[in-house]
GROMACS .gro file of N, CA and C in nm:
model
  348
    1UNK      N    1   2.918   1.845   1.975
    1UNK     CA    2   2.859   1.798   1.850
    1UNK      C    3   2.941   1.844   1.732
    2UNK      N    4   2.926   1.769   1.607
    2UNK     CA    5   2.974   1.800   1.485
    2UNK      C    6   2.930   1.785   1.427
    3UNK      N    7   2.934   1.902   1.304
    3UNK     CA    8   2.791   1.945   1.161
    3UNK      C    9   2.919   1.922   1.090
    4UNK      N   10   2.847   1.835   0.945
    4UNK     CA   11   2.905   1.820   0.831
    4UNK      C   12   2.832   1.831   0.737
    5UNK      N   13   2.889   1.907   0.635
    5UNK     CA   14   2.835   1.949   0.532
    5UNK      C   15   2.899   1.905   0.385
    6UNK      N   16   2.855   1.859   0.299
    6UNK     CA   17   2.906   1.771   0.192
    6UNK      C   18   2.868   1.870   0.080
    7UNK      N   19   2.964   1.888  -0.037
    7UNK     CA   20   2.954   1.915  -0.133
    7UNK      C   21   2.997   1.848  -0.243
    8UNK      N   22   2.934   1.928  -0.365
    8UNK     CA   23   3.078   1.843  -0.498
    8UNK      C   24   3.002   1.759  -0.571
    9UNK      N   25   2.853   1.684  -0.534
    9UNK     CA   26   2.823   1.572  -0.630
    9UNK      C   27   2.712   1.667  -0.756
   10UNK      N   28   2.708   1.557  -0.809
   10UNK     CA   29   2.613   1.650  -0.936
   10UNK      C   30   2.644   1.448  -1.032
   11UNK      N   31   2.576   1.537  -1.161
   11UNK     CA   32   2.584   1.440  -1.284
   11UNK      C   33   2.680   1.438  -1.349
   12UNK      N   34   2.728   1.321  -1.386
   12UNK     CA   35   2.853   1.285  -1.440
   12UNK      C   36   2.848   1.193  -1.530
   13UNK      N   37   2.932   1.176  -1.686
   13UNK     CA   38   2.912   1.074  -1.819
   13UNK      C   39   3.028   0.954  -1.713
   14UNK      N   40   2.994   0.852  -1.747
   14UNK     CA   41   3.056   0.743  -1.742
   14UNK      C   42   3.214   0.747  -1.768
   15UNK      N   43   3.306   0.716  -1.667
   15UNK     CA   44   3.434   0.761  -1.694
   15UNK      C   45   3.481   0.879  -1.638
   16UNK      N   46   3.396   0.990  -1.610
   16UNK     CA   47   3.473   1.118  -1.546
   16UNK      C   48   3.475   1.103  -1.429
   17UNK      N   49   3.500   1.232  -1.368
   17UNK     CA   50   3.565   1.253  -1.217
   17UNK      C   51   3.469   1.358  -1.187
   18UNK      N   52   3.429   1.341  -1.021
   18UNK     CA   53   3.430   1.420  -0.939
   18UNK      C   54   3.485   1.447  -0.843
   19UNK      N   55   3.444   1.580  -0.755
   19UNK     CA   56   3.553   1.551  -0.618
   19UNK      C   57   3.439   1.613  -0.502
   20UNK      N   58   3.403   1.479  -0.427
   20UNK     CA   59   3.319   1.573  -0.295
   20UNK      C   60   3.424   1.610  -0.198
   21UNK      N   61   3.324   1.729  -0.121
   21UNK     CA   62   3.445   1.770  -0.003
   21UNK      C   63   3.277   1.778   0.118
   22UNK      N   64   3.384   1.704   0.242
   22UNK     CA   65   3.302   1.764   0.330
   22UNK      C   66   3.341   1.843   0.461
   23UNK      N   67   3.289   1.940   0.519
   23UNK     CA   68   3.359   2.010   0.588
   23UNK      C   69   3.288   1.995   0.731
   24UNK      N   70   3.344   2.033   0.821
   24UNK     CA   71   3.353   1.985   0.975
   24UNK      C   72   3.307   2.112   1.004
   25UNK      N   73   3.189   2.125   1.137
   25UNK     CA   74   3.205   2.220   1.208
   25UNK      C   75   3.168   2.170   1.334
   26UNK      N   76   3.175   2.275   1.458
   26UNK     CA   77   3.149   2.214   1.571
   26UNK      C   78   3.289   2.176   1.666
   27UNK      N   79   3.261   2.053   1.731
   27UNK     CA   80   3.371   2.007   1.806
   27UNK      C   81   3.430   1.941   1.780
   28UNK      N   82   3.532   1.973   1.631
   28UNK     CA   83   3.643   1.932   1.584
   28UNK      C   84   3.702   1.858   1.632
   29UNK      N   85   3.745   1.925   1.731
   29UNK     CA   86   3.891   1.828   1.813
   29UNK      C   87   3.873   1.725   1.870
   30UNK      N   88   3.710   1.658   1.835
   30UNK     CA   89   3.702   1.558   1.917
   30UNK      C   90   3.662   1.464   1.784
   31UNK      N   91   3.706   1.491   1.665
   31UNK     CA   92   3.696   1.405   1.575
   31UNK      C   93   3.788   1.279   1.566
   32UNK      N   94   3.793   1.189   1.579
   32UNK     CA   95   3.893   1.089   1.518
   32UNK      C   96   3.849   0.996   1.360
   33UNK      N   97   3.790   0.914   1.351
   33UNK     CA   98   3.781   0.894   1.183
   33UNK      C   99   3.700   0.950   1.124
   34UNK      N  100   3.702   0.970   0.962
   34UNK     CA  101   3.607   1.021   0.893
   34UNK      C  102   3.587   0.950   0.796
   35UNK      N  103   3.465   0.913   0.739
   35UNK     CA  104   3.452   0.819   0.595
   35UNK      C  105   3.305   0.883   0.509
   36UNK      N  106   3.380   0.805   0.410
   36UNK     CA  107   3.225   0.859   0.324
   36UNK      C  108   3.217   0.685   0.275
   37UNK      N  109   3.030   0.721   0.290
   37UNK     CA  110   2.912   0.610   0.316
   37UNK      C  111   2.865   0.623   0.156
   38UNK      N  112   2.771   0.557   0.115
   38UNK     CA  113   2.693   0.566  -0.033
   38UNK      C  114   2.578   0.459  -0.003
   39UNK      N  115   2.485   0.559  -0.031
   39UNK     CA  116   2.342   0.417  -0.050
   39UNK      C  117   2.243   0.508  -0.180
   40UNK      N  118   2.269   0.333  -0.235
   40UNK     CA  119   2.154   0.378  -0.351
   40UNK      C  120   2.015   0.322  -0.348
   41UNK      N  121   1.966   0.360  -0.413
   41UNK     CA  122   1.795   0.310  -0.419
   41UNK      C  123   1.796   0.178  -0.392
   42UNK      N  124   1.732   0.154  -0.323
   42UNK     CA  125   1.680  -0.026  -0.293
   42UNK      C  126   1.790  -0.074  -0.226
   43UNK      N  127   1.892  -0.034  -0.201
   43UNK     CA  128   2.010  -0.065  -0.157
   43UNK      C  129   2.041  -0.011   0.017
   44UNK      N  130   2.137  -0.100   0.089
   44UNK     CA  131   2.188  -0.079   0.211
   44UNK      C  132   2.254   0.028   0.215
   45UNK      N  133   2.331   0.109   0.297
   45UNK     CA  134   2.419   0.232   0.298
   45UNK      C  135   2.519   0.118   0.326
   46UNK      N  136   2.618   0.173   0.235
   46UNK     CA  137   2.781   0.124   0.241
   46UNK      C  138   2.888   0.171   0.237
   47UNK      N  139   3.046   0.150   0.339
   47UNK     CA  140   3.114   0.231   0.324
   47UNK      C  141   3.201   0.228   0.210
   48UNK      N  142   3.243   0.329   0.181
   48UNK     CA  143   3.293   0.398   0.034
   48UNK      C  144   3.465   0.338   0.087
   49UNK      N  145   3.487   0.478   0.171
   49UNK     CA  146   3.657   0.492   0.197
   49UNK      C  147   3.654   0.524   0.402
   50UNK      N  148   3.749   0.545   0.388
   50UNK     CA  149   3.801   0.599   0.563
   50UNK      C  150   3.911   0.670   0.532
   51UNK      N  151   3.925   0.738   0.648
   51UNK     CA  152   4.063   0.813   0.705
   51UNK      C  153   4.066   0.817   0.845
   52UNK      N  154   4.130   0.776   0.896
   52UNK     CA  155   4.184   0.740   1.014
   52UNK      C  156   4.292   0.928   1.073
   53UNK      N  157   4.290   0.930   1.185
   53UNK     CA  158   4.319   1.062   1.251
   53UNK      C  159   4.479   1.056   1.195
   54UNK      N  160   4.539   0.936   1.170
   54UNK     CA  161   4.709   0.935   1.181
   54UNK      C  162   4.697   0.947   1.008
   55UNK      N  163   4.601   0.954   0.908
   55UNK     CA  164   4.609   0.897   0.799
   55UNK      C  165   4.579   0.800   0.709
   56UNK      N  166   4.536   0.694   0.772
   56UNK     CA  167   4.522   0.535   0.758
   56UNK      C  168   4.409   0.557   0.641
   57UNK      N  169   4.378   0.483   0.588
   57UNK     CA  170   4.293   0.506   0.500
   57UNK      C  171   4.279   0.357   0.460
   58UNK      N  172   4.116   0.330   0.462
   58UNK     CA  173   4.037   0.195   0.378
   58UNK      C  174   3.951   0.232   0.228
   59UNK      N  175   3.911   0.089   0.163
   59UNK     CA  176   3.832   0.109   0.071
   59UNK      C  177   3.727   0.052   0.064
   60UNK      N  178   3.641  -0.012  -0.021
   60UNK     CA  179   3.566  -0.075  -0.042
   60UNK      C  180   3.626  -0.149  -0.179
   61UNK      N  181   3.633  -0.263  -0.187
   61UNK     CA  182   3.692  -0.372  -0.290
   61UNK      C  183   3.656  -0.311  -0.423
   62UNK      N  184   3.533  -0.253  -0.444
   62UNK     CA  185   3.440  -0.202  -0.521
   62UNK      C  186   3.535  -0.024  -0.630
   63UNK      N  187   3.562   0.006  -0.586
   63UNK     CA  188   3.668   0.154  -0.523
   63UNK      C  189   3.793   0.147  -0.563
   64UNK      N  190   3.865   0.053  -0.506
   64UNK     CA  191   3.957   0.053  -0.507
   64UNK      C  192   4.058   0.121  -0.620
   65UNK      N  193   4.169   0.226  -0.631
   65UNK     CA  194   4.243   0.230  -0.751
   65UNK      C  195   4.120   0.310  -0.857
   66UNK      N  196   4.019   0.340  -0.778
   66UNK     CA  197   3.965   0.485  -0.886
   66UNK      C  198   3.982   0.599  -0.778
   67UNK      N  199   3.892   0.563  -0.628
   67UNK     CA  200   3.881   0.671  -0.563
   67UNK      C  201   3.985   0.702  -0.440
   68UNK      N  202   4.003   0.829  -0.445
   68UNK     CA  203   4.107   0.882  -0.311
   68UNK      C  204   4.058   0.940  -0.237
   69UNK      N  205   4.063   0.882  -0.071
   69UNK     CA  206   4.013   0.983   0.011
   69UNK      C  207   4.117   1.065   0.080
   70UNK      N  208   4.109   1.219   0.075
   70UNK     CA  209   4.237   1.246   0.182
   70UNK      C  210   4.105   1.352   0.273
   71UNK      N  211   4.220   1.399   0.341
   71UNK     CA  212   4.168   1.493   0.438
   71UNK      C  213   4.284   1.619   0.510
   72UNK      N  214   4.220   1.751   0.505
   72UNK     CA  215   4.265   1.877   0.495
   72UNK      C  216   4.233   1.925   0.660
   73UNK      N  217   4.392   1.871   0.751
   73UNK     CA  218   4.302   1.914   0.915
   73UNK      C  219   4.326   2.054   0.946
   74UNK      N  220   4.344   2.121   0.860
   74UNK     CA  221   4.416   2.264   0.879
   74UNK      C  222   4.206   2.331   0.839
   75UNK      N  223   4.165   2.271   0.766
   75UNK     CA  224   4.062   2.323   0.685
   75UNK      C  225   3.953   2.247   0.714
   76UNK      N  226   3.960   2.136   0.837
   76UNK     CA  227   3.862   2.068   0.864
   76UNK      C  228   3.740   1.990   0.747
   77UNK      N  229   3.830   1.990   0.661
   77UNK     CA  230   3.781   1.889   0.586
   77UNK      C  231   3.800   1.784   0.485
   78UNK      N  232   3.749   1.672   0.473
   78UNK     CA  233   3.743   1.581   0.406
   78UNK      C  234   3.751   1.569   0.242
   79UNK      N  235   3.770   1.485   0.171
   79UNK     CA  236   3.772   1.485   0.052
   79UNK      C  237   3.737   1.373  -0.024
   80UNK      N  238   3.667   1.340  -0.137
   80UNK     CA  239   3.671   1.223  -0.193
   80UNK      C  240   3.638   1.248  -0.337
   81UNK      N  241   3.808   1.192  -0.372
   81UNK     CA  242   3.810   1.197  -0.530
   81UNK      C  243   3.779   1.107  -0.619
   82UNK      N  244   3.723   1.112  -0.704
   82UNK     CA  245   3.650   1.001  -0.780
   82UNK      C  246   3.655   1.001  -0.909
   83UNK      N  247   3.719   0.911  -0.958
   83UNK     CA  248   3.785   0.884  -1.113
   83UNK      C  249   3.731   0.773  -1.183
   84UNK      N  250   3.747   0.804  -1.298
   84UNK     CA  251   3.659   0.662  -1.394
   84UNK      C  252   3.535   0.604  -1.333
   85UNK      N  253   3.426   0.693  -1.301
   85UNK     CA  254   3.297   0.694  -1.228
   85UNK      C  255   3.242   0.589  -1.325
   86UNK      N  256   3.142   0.487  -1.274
   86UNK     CA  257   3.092   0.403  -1.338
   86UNK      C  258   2.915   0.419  -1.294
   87UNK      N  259   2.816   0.430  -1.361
   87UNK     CA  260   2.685   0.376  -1.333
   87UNK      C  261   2.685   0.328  -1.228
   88UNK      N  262   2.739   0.226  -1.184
   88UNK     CA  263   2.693   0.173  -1.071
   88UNK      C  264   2.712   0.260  -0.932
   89UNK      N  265   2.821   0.376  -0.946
   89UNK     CA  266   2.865   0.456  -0.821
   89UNK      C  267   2.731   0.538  -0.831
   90UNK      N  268   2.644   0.541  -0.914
   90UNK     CA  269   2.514   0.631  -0.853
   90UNK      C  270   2.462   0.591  -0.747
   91UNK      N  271   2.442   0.675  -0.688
   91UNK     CA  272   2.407   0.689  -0.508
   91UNK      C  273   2.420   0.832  -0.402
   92UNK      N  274   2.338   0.829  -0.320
   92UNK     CA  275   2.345   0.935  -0.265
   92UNK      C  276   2.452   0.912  -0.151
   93UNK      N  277   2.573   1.034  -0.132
   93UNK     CA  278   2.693   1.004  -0.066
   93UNK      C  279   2.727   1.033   0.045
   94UNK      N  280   2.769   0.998   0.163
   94UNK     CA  281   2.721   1.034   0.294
   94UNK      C  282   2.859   1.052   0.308
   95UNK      N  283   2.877   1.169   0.399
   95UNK     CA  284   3.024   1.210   0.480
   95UNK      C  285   2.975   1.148   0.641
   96UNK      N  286   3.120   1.086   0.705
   96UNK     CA  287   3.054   1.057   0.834
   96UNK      C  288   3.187   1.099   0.938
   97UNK      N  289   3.125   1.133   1.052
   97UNK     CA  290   3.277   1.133   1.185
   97UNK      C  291   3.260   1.067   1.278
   98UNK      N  292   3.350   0.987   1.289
   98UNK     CA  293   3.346   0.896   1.449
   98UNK      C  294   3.430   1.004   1.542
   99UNK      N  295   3.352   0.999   1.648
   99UNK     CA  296   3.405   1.100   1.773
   99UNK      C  297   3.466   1.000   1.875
  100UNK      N  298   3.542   1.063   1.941
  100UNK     CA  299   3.624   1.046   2.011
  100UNK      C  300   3.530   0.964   2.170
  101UNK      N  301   3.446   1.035   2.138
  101UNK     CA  302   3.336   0.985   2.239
  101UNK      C  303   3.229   0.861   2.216
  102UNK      N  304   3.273   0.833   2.090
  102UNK     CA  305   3.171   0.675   2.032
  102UNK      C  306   3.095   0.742   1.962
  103UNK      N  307   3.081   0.866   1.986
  103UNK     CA  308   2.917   0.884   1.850
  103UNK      C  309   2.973   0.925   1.746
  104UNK      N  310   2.862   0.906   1.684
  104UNK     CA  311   2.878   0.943   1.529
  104UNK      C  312   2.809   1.018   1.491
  105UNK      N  313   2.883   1.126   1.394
  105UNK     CA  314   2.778   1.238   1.293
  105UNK      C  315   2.781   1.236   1.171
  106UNK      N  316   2.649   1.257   1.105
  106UNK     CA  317   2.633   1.208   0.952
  106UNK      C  318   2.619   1.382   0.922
  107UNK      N  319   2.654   1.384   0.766
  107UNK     CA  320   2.590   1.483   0.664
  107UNK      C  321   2.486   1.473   0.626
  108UNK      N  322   2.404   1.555   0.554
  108UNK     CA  323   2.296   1.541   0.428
  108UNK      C  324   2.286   1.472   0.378
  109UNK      N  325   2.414   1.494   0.282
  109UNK     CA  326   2.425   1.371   0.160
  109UNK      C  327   2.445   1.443   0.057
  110UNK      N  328   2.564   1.415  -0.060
  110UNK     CA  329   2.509   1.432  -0.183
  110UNK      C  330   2.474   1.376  -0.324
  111UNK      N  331   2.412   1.382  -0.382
  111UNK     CA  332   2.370   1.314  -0.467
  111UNK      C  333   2.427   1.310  -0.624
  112UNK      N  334   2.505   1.200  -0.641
  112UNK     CA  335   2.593   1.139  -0.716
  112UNK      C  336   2.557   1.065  -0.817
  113UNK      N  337   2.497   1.102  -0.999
  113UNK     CA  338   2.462   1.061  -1.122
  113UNK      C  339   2.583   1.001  -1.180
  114UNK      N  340   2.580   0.885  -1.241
  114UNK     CA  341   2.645   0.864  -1.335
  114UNK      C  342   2.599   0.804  -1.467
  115UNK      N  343   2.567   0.860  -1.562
  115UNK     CA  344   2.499   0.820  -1.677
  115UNK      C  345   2.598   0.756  -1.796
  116UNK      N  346   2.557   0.665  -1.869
  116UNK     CA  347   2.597   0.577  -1.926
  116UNK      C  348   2.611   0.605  -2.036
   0.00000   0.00000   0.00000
């Protein structure tokens, strides 16, 4: 199994930056992708970004050219940087790992303001 734990969100003015991090514990080595998810009120959960084990990295059309995802495998964890935050990125933010074995493990979540 693998525990993830998400940090980093809070309230933010329209335009700034945050940076979540989420960190891995457990059976690491059987991680292969990691992404962070976002669902807001009334809304579906959707994916944000990816990172792929070699690097690879996706977005969401939405994303694109504000946010960076990297990832720290020395430190088992994830990252997602977030620039020129808009209102609409309010949502609570999910770290996720696809295992090597097909399952998947979610975080908490953290919860991501952006006021106008």
């Amino acid at each position: 199994q693998v525990q993830l734990v998400e940090s980093g969100g809070g309230l933010v003015q329209a335009g700034g930056s945050l940076r979540l991090s989420c960190a891995a514990s457990g059976s690491i080595f059987s991680i292969n992708a990691m992404g962070w998810y976002r669902q807001a009120p009334g809304k579906q959960r959707e994916l944000v970004a990816a990172i792929g084990s070699g690097g690879s990295t996706n977005y969401a059309d939405s994303v694109k050219g504000r946010f960076t995802i990297s990832r720290d495998n020395a430190k088992n964890t994830v990252y997602l940087q977030m620039n020129s935050l808009k209102p609409e990125d309010t949502a609570v933010y999910y770290c996720n790992a696809h295992l090597r074995t097909g399952a998947v493990s979610w975080g908490q979540g953290t919860q991501v303001t952006v006021s106008s």
